[in-house]
GROMACS .gro file of C-alpha atoms in nm:
model
  355
    1MET     CA    1   3.145   2.510  -0.030
    2PRO     CA    2   3.210   2.501  -0.409
    3ARG     CA    3   2.909   2.502  -0.638
    4SER     CA    4   2.781   2.159  -0.738
    5ILE     CA    5   2.557   2.047  -1.023
    6HIS     CA    6   2.209   1.916  -0.939
    7PHE     CA    7   2.033   1.655  -1.151
    8GLY     CA    8   1.670   1.554  -1.180
    9VAL     CA    9   1.521   1.313  -1.432
   10PHE     CA   10   1.206   1.380  -1.635
   11VAL     CA   11   1.014   1.054  -1.673
   12LEU     CA   12   0.778   1.074  -1.970
   13GLY     CA   13   0.639   0.739  -2.077
   14THR     CA   14   0.932   0.518  -2.173
   15GLY     CA   15   1.147   0.799  -2.304
   16ASN     CA   16   1.137   1.163  -2.405
   17HIS     CA   17   1.196   1.099  -2.774
   18THR     CA   18   0.861   1.036  -2.940
   19ALA     CA   19   0.990   0.712  -3.093
   20GLY     CA   20   1.230   0.617  -2.814
   21TRP     CA   21   1.025   0.313  -2.720
   22ARG     CA   22   1.115   0.156  -3.057
   23TYR     CA   23   1.491   0.174  -2.998
   24PRO     CA   24   1.657  -0.168  -2.943
   25GLY     CA   25   1.662  -0.252  -2.574
   26ALA     CA   26   1.415   0.024  -2.476
   27ASP     CA   27   1.128  -0.046  -2.239
   28GLN     CA   28   0.799  -0.047  -2.425
   29THR     CA   29   0.567   0.022  -2.134
   30PHE     CA   30   0.578   0.239  -1.824
   31LEU     CA   31   0.271   0.074  -1.670
   32ASP     CA   32   0.483  -0.205  -1.518
   33ILE     CA   33   0.604  -0.110  -1.171
   34THR     CA   34   0.935  -0.291  -1.230
   35VAL     CA   35   1.017  -0.041  -1.507
   36LEU     CA   36   0.963   0.251  -1.270
   37GLN     CA   37   1.158   0.077  -0.995
   38ARG     CA   38   1.448   0.030  -1.235
   39MET     CA   39   1.438   0.400  -1.326
   40ALA     CA   40   1.446   0.493  -0.957
   41ALA     CA   41   1.739   0.257  -0.895
   42ILE     CA   42   1.934   0.413  -1.184
   43ALA     CA   43   1.864   0.762  -1.047
   44GLU     CA   44   1.981   0.654  -0.704
   45ARG     CA   45   2.299   0.501  -0.848
   46GLY     CA   46   2.365   0.831  -1.024
   47LEU     CA   47   2.310   1.027  -0.699
   48PHE     CA   48   2.028   1.230  -0.855
   49ASP     CA   49   1.854   1.483  -0.632
   50PHE     CA   50   1.503   1.346  -0.641
   51HIS     CA   51   1.550   1.019  -0.456
   52PRO     CA   52   1.591   1.097  -0.084
   53ASN     CA   53   1.708   0.825   0.148
   54HIS     CA   54   1.469   0.618   0.356
   55GLU     CA   55   1.472   0.833   0.669
   56LEU     CA   56   1.434   1.158   0.478
   57ARG     CA   57   1.147   1.019   0.270
   58TYR     CA   58   0.944   0.961   0.585
   59GLU     CA   59   1.029   1.305   0.725
   60ILE     CA   60   0.893   1.454   0.402
   61ALA     CA   61   0.590   1.225   0.409
   62ALA     CA   62   0.501   1.319   0.767
   63GLU     CA   63   0.499   1.689   0.689
   64PHE     CA   64   0.323   1.633   0.357
   65ILE     CA   65   0.033   1.447   0.515
   66ASN     CA   66  -0.005   1.725   0.773
   67VAL     CA   67  -0.026   1.980   0.491
   68VAL     CA   68  -0.280   1.779   0.292
   69ARG     CA   69  -0.501   1.710   0.593
   70GLY     CA   70  -0.485   2.077   0.686
   71LEU     CA   71  -0.590   2.179   0.336
   72TRP     CA   72  -0.884   1.938   0.343
   73ASP     CA   73  -1.008   2.118   0.656
   74CYS     CA   74  -0.973   2.475   0.526
   75TRP     CA   75  -1.340   2.483   0.423
   76GLY     CA   76  -1.620   2.450   0.675
   77ASP     CA   77  -1.900   2.201   0.614
   78LYS     CA   78  -2.144   2.485   0.541
   79ALA     CA   79  -1.904   2.707   0.345
   80ILE     CA   80  -2.068   2.655   0.005
   81ILE     CA   81  -2.407   2.827  -0.004
   82ALA     CA   82  -2.451   2.881  -0.382
   83ASP     CA   83  -2.720   3.150  -0.337
   84LEU     CA   84  -2.871   3.215  -0.682
   85LYS     CA   85  -3.045   3.536  -0.573
   86THR     CA   86  -2.743   3.711  -0.424
   87GLY     CA   87  -2.483   3.545  -0.643
   88LYS     CA   88  -2.284   3.449  -0.338
   89PHE     CA   89  -2.124   3.108  -0.386
   90PHE     CA   90  -1.952   3.061  -0.051
   91ASP     CA   91  -1.938   3.211   0.296
   92GLU     CA   92  -1.596   3.370   0.340
   93SER     CA   93  -1.614   3.327   0.718
   94GLN     CA   94  -1.624   2.949   0.666
   95VAL     CA   95  -1.300   2.939   0.463
   96LYS     CA   96  -0.964   2.974   0.637
   97PRO     CA   97  -0.604   2.979   0.511
   98LEU     CA   98  -0.364   2.707   0.620
   99ASN     CA   99  -0.050   2.921   0.657
  100HIS     CA  100   0.180   2.621   0.690
  101GLU     CA  101   0.552   2.692   0.717
  102GLY     CA  102   0.769   2.385   0.758
  103PRO     CA  103   1.113   2.253   0.671
  104ARG     CA  104   0.995   2.111   0.337
  105PHE     CA  105   0.669   2.284   0.250
  106SER     CA  106   0.536   2.637   0.257
  107VAL     CA  107   0.163   2.639   0.183
  108LYS     CA  108  -0.071   2.932   0.235
  109GLY     CA  109  -0.399   2.769   0.131
  110PRO     CA  110  -0.691   2.734   0.130
  111ILE     CA  111  -0.747   2.457  -0.121
  112ASN     CA  112  -0.976   2.546  -0.415
  113MET     CA  113  -1.255   2.302  -0.330
  114GLY     CA  114  -1.508   2.250  -0.054
  115ARG     CA  115  -1.500   1.984   0.216
  116CYS     CA  116  -1.584   1.640   0.075
  117PRO     CA  117  -1.885   1.428   0.182
  118GLN     CA  118  -1.657   1.202   0.388
  119GLY     CA  119  -1.515   1.502   0.576
  120GLN     CA  120  -1.173   1.397   0.455
  121PRO     CA  121  -1.068   1.140   0.195
  122LEU     CA  122  -0.922   0.825   0.344
  123VAL     CA  123  -0.546   0.796   0.376
  124LEU     CA  124  -0.412   0.457   0.267
  125GLN     CA  125  -0.058   0.361   0.359
  126ALA     CA  126   0.179   0.074   0.283
  127GLY     CA  127   0.515   0.075   0.455
  128GLY     CA  128   0.670  -0.200   0.664
  129SER     CA  129   0.977  -0.027   0.808
  130GLU     CA  130   0.988   0.121   1.158
  131ARG     CA  131   0.931   0.471   1.019
  132GLY     CA  132   0.660   0.341   0.788
  133GLN     CA  133   0.474   0.173   1.072
  134ASN     CA  134   0.489   0.489   1.283
  135LEU     CA  135   0.361   0.701   0.994
  136ALA     CA  136   0.075   0.454   0.945
  137ALA     CA  137  -0.011   0.455   1.315
  138ARG     CA  138  -0.017   0.833   1.325
  139THR     CA  139  -0.191   0.917   0.997
  140ALA     CA  140  -0.347   0.624   0.809
  141ASP     CA  141  -0.708   0.510   0.787
  142VAL     CA  142  -0.623   0.190   0.599
  143VAL     CA  143  -0.291   0.004   0.606
  144PHE     CA  144  -0.188  -0.249   0.343
  145SER     CA  145   0.051  -0.510   0.482
  146VAL     CA  146   0.276  -0.782   0.343
  147VAL     CA  147   0.243  -1.120   0.516
  148GLN     CA  148   0.340  -1.481   0.455
  149ASP     CA  149   0.273  -1.643   0.792
  150PHE     CA  150  -0.020  -1.641   1.037
  151GLU     CA  151   0.179  -1.613   1.360
  152GLU     CA  152   0.401  -1.342   1.214
  153ALA     CA  153   0.092  -1.156   1.094
  154LYS     CA  154  -0.063  -1.171   1.443
  155VAL     CA  155   0.249  -1.016   1.596
  156ALA     CA  156   0.261  -0.742   1.332
  157TYR     CA  157  -0.113  -0.672   1.369
  158SER     CA  158  -0.087  -0.642   1.748
  159ASP     CA  159   0.222  -0.421   1.721
  160LEU     CA  160   0.059  -0.178   1.479
  161LYS     CA  161  -0.262  -0.158   1.684
  162GLU     CA  162  -0.054  -0.076   1.992
  163ARG     CA  163   0.135   0.194   1.801
  164ILE     CA  164  -0.199   0.345   1.697
  165ARG     CA  165  -0.305   0.352   2.062
  166ARG     CA  166   0.022   0.522   2.164
  167PHE     CA  167  -0.046   0.796   1.911
  168GLY     CA  168  -0.373   0.873   2.088
  169ARG     CA  169  -0.598   0.709   1.831
  170ASP     CA  170  -0.861   0.439   1.855
  171PRO     CA  171  -0.704   0.116   1.720
  172ASP     CA  172  -1.039   0.024   1.564
  173SER     CA  173  -1.024   0.341   1.353
  174VAL     CA  174  -0.748   0.193   1.136
  175THR     CA  175  -0.820  -0.104   0.908
  176ILE     CA  176  -0.531  -0.343   0.843
  177LEU     CA  177  -0.557  -0.532   0.515
  178PRO     CA  178  -0.290  -0.789   0.421
  179GLY     CA  179  -0.250  -0.844   0.048
  180VAL     CA  180  -0.352  -1.192  -0.069
  181MET     CA  181  -0.387  -1.365  -0.404
  182PRO     CA  182  -0.659  -1.633  -0.370
  183ILE     CA  183  -0.630  -1.922  -0.614
  184ILE     CA  184  -0.969  -2.096  -0.607
  185GLY     CA  185  -1.071  -2.442  -0.720
  186LYS     CA  186  -1.358  -2.682  -0.657
  187THR     CA  187  -1.109  -2.870  -0.441
  188ASP     CA  188  -0.772  -2.781  -0.289
  189ALA     CA  189  -0.603  -3.008  -0.543
  190GLN     CA  190  -0.774  -2.835  -0.835
  191ALA     CA  191  -0.667  -2.496  -0.698
  192ARG     CA  192  -0.306  -2.615  -0.691
  193ASP     CA  193  -0.342  -2.721  -1.055
  194VAL     CA  194  -0.460  -2.369  -1.142
  195LEU     CA  195  -0.159  -2.221  -0.963
  196ASN     CA  196   0.079  -2.456  -1.145
  197THR     CA  197  -0.071  -2.350  -1.478
  198LEU     CA  198  -0.027  -1.983  -1.391
  199GLN     CA  199   0.331  -2.043  -1.277
  200SER     CA  200   0.413  -2.211  -1.609
  201TYR     CA  201   0.349  -1.879  -1.782
  202VAL     CA  202   0.608  -1.688  -1.576
  203ASP     CA  203   0.909  -1.553  -1.764
  204SER     CA  204   1.222  -1.643  -1.566
  205THR     CA  205   1.401  -1.316  -1.642
  206GLU     CA  206   1.107  -1.108  -1.521
  207GLY     CA  207   1.066  -1.327  -1.211
  208LEU     CA  208   1.431  -1.290  -1.114
  209ALA     CA  209   1.415  -0.914  -1.165
  210MET     CA  210   1.109  -0.893  -0.940
  211LEU     CA  211   1.274  -1.093  -0.662
  212SER     CA  212   1.588  -0.879  -0.690
  213ALA     CA  213   1.376  -0.567  -0.658
  214ARG     CA  214   1.189  -0.704  -0.355
  215LEU     CA  215   1.512  -0.804  -0.177
  216GLY     CA  216   1.702  -0.493  -0.283
  217THR     CA  217   1.996  -0.685  -0.430
  218ASP     CA  218   2.082  -0.861  -0.755
  219ILE     CA  219   2.020  -1.229  -0.682
  220SER     CA  220   2.150  -1.347  -1.020
  221LYS     CA  221   2.497  -1.366  -0.866
  222TYR     CA  222   2.381  -1.634  -0.619
  223PRO     CA  223   2.300  -2.001  -0.694
  224LEU     CA  224   1.923  -2.036  -0.715
  225ASP     CA  225   1.922  -2.378  -0.554
  226GLY     CA  226   2.152  -2.275  -0.274
  227PRO     CA  227   2.058  -2.139   0.067
  228ILE     CA  228   1.928  -1.787   0.104
  229PRO     CA  229   2.228  -1.560   0.173
  230ASP     CA  230   2.240  -1.309   0.455
  231LEU     CA  231   2.120  -0.991   0.287
  232PRO     CA  232   2.105  -0.638   0.426
  233VAL     CA  233   1.769  -0.463   0.466
  234PRO     CA  234   1.710  -0.263   0.145
  235ASP     CA  235   1.638   0.109   0.135
  236THR     CA  236   1.297   0.031  -0.013
  237SER     CA  237   1.040  -0.250   0.018
  238HIS     CA  238   1.121  -0.328   0.382
  239GLY     CA  239   0.793  -0.515   0.428
  240PHE     CA  240   0.842  -0.741   0.127
  241ALA     CA  241   1.205  -0.816   0.211
  242ARG     CA  242   1.126  -0.894   0.573
  243ALA     CA  243   0.829  -1.119   0.488
  244LEU     CA  244   1.009  -1.309   0.213
  245LEU     CA  245   1.338  -1.354   0.397
  246GLY     CA  246   1.155  -1.447   0.717
  247LYS     CA  247   0.955  -1.716   0.539
  248GLY     CA  248   1.269  -1.837   0.363
  249LYS     CA  249   1.468  -1.876   0.685
  250ARG     CA  250   1.173  -2.021   0.876
  251GLU     CA  251   1.099  -2.288   0.615
  252ASN     CA  252   1.458  -2.339   0.495
  253LEU     CA  253   1.370  -2.232   0.140
  254SER     CA  254   1.611  -2.183  -0.148
  255LEU     CA  255   1.632  -1.871  -0.363
  256ARG     CA  256   1.445  -2.065  -0.630
  257ASP     CA  257   1.160  -2.119  -0.384
  258LEU     CA  258   1.152  -1.745  -0.313
  259TYR     CA  259   1.165  -1.677  -0.686
  260ASN     CA  260   0.856  -1.895  -0.740
  261LEU     CA  261   0.682  -1.729  -0.447
  262THR     CA  262   0.758  -1.380  -0.574
  263ALA     CA  263   0.673  -1.462  -0.933
  264ALA     CA  264   0.323  -1.573  -0.831
  265ALA     CA  265   0.203  -1.255  -0.658
  266ARG     CA  266   0.501  -1.017  -0.663
  267GLY     CA  267   0.591  -1.117  -0.307
  268HIS     CA  268   0.241  -1.116  -0.160
  269TRP     CA  269   0.073  -1.409   0.013
  270VAL     CA  270  -0.074  -1.675  -0.219
  271LEU     CA  271  -0.367  -1.864  -0.067
  272CYS     CA  272  -0.455  -2.173  -0.266
  273GLY     CA  273  -0.762  -2.388  -0.204
  274SER     CA  274  -1.135  -2.441  -0.232
  275ALA     CA  275  -1.381  -2.167  -0.140
  276GLN     CA  276  -1.428  -2.339   0.198
  277THR     CA  277  -1.053  -2.354   0.262
  278ILE     CA  278  -1.009  -1.988   0.177
  279ALA     CA  279  -1.310  -1.889   0.392
  280ASP     CA  280  -1.171  -2.096   0.681
  281THR     CA  281  -0.840  -1.912   0.657
  282PHE     CA  282  -0.994  -1.565   0.632
  283GLU     CA  283  -1.224  -1.633   0.927
  284LYS     CA  284  -0.935  -1.757   1.141
  285TRP     CA  285  -0.721  -1.451   1.063
  286LEU     CA  286  -1.010  -1.216   1.140
  287LEU     CA  287  -1.126  -1.376   1.464
  288GLU     CA  288  -0.780  -1.448   1.604
  289GLY     CA  289  -0.638  -1.099   1.552
  290ALA     CA  290  -0.418  -1.121   1.243
  291ALA     CA  291  -0.618  -0.892   1.009
  292ASP     CA  292  -0.926  -0.671   0.982
  293GLY     CA  293  -0.985  -0.787   0.626
  294PHE     CA  294  -0.786  -0.845   0.310
  295CYS     CA  295  -0.678  -0.666  -0.005
  296VAL     CA  296  -0.781  -0.925  -0.262
  297MET     CA  297  -0.544  -0.960  -0.559
  298PRO     CA  298  -0.716  -1.173  -0.826
  299ALA     CA  299  -0.468  -1.366  -1.039
  300TYR     CA  300  -0.644  -1.245  -1.355
  301PHE     CA  301  -0.952  -1.047  -1.453
  302PRO     CA  302  -1.240  -1.100  -1.476
  303GLY     CA  303  -1.255  -1.477  -1.416
  304ALA     CA  304  -1.056  -1.503  -1.092
  305PHE     CA  305  -1.246  -1.206  -0.948
  306ASP     CA  306  -1.580  -1.359  -1.051
  307GLU     CA  307  -1.485  -1.682  -0.873
  308PHE     CA  308  -1.398  -1.499  -0.552
  309VAL     CA  309  -1.723  -1.302  -0.547
  310ASP     CA  310  -1.941  -1.596  -0.651
  311LEU     CA  311  -1.780  -1.867  -0.435
  312VAL     CA  312  -1.590  -1.718  -0.139
  313VAL     CA  313  -1.810  -1.417  -0.057
  314PRO     CA  314  -2.132  -1.622  -0.009
  315GLU     CA  315  -1.946  -1.865   0.218
  316LEU     CA  316  -1.821  -1.578   0.436
  317GLN     CA  317  -2.170  -1.427   0.443
  318ARG     CA  318  -2.313  -1.760   0.554
  319ARG     CA  319  -2.070  -1.762   0.845
  320GLY     CA  320  -2.170  -1.410   0.949
  321VAL     CA  321  -1.825  -1.254   0.902
  322TYR     CA  322  -1.904  -1.046   0.592
  323ARG     CA  323  -2.176  -0.793   0.511
  324LYS     CA  324  -2.482  -0.888   0.307
  325ALA     CA  325  -2.557  -0.530   0.199
  326TYR     CA  326  -2.396  -0.188   0.204
  327THR     CA  327  -2.508   0.022   0.501
  328GLY     CA  328  -2.373   0.356   0.379
  329THR     CA  329  -2.278   0.545   0.066
  330THR     CA  330  -1.907   0.621   0.113
  331LEU     CA  331  -1.590   0.418   0.158
  332ARG     CA  332  -1.565   0.562   0.509
  333ASP     CA  333  -1.912   0.422   0.580
  334HIS     CA  334  -1.816   0.080   0.445
  335LEU     CA  335  -1.515   0.068   0.676
  336GLY     CA  336  -1.728   0.167   0.974
  337LEU     CA  337  -1.534   0.492   1.030
  338SER     CA  338  -1.697   0.808   1.161
  339ARG     CA  339  -1.686   1.138   0.972
  340PRO     CA  340  -1.403   1.347   1.123
  341ALA     CA  341  -1.474   1.691   1.264
  342ILE     CA  342  -1.276   1.983   1.126
  343GLY     CA  343  -0.932   1.984   1.286
  344GLU     CA  344  -0.975   1.638   1.439
  345TYR     CA  345  -0.685   1.475   1.256
  346LEU     CA  346  -0.445   1.765   1.307
  347GLY     CA  347  -0.544   1.773   1.672
  348MET     CA  348  -0.442   1.410   1.705
  349THR     CA  349  -0.119   1.486   1.521
  350SER     CA  350  -0.034   1.766   1.764
  351LYS     CA  351  -0.096   1.539   2.066
  352ALA     CA  352   0.119   1.267   1.908
  353ALA     CA  353   0.402   1.513   1.848
  354VAL     CA  354   0.396   1.617   2.214
  355SER     CA  355   0.387   1.258   2.341
   0.00000   0.00000   0.00000
């Protein structure tokens, strides 16, 4: 095979020239995810090396998480002794190498830090494709999901819990949190007024770019007030595309409707109403098997977050479906998850690989 050039791209801020951000047409921030998504799309169009396809990304991710979990377990719980008299900081017998050799990674280990108070940090995952769901079921402690519909969310919740069970894990050991932007008012009507005000601030160009990114295709070539076209599943953002297109087909929405929906919360669920309405909805989703909780996405800080904590949280506490005090000191404690024994996660991974 003849030699071929390889290309990677070095992403430093909004450009590698110190004043590049001032050039006409240049992006002036790299903190906006749409800027990074656009960079990745350009790299993919140019067939650069560092953007593997969907299937390969998950193969890499599966091995990567095995390596990281293995490194977290290289130190025993009692490895650090810090004996001032002898000057011995750790017990060598309690520290083991990893010696991982795989198709993508070669890692000797051990990591240069002791085992953390939680045993292992939590693994949070967000991926709605078939491979993403399997990776979540096998490795995640918390899963962020994209939803727009209660019945659809129930099906997805049940499916993921069953996948977790098939991988030899306790379904209750994984917390599923749909993303939701609560818009709160004293009444449902007032909440809708707040949403309308927020929507009036949306820049149409930015909103269209966001919807195009979520659907994986340039929607500017389609009439906004026409029906939603049949679009292929994109290589990225499977969950967003599936949720948005599913809602669009189910409710006979136009592309403009999807644009407004995406512009509000970047494709996530927008729940608009009084504190009682929002609490009713959350309680229903929890008790009827559509979610374990929610990843709250305040429309703005700090006011929208203050309103949620001051109005919705007390209502949920009154109903007995939300804690009134912390009962532990770590995130693992707050989620009700036990501290894993050394090798526990990799043991489950090995069983899953065999099954």
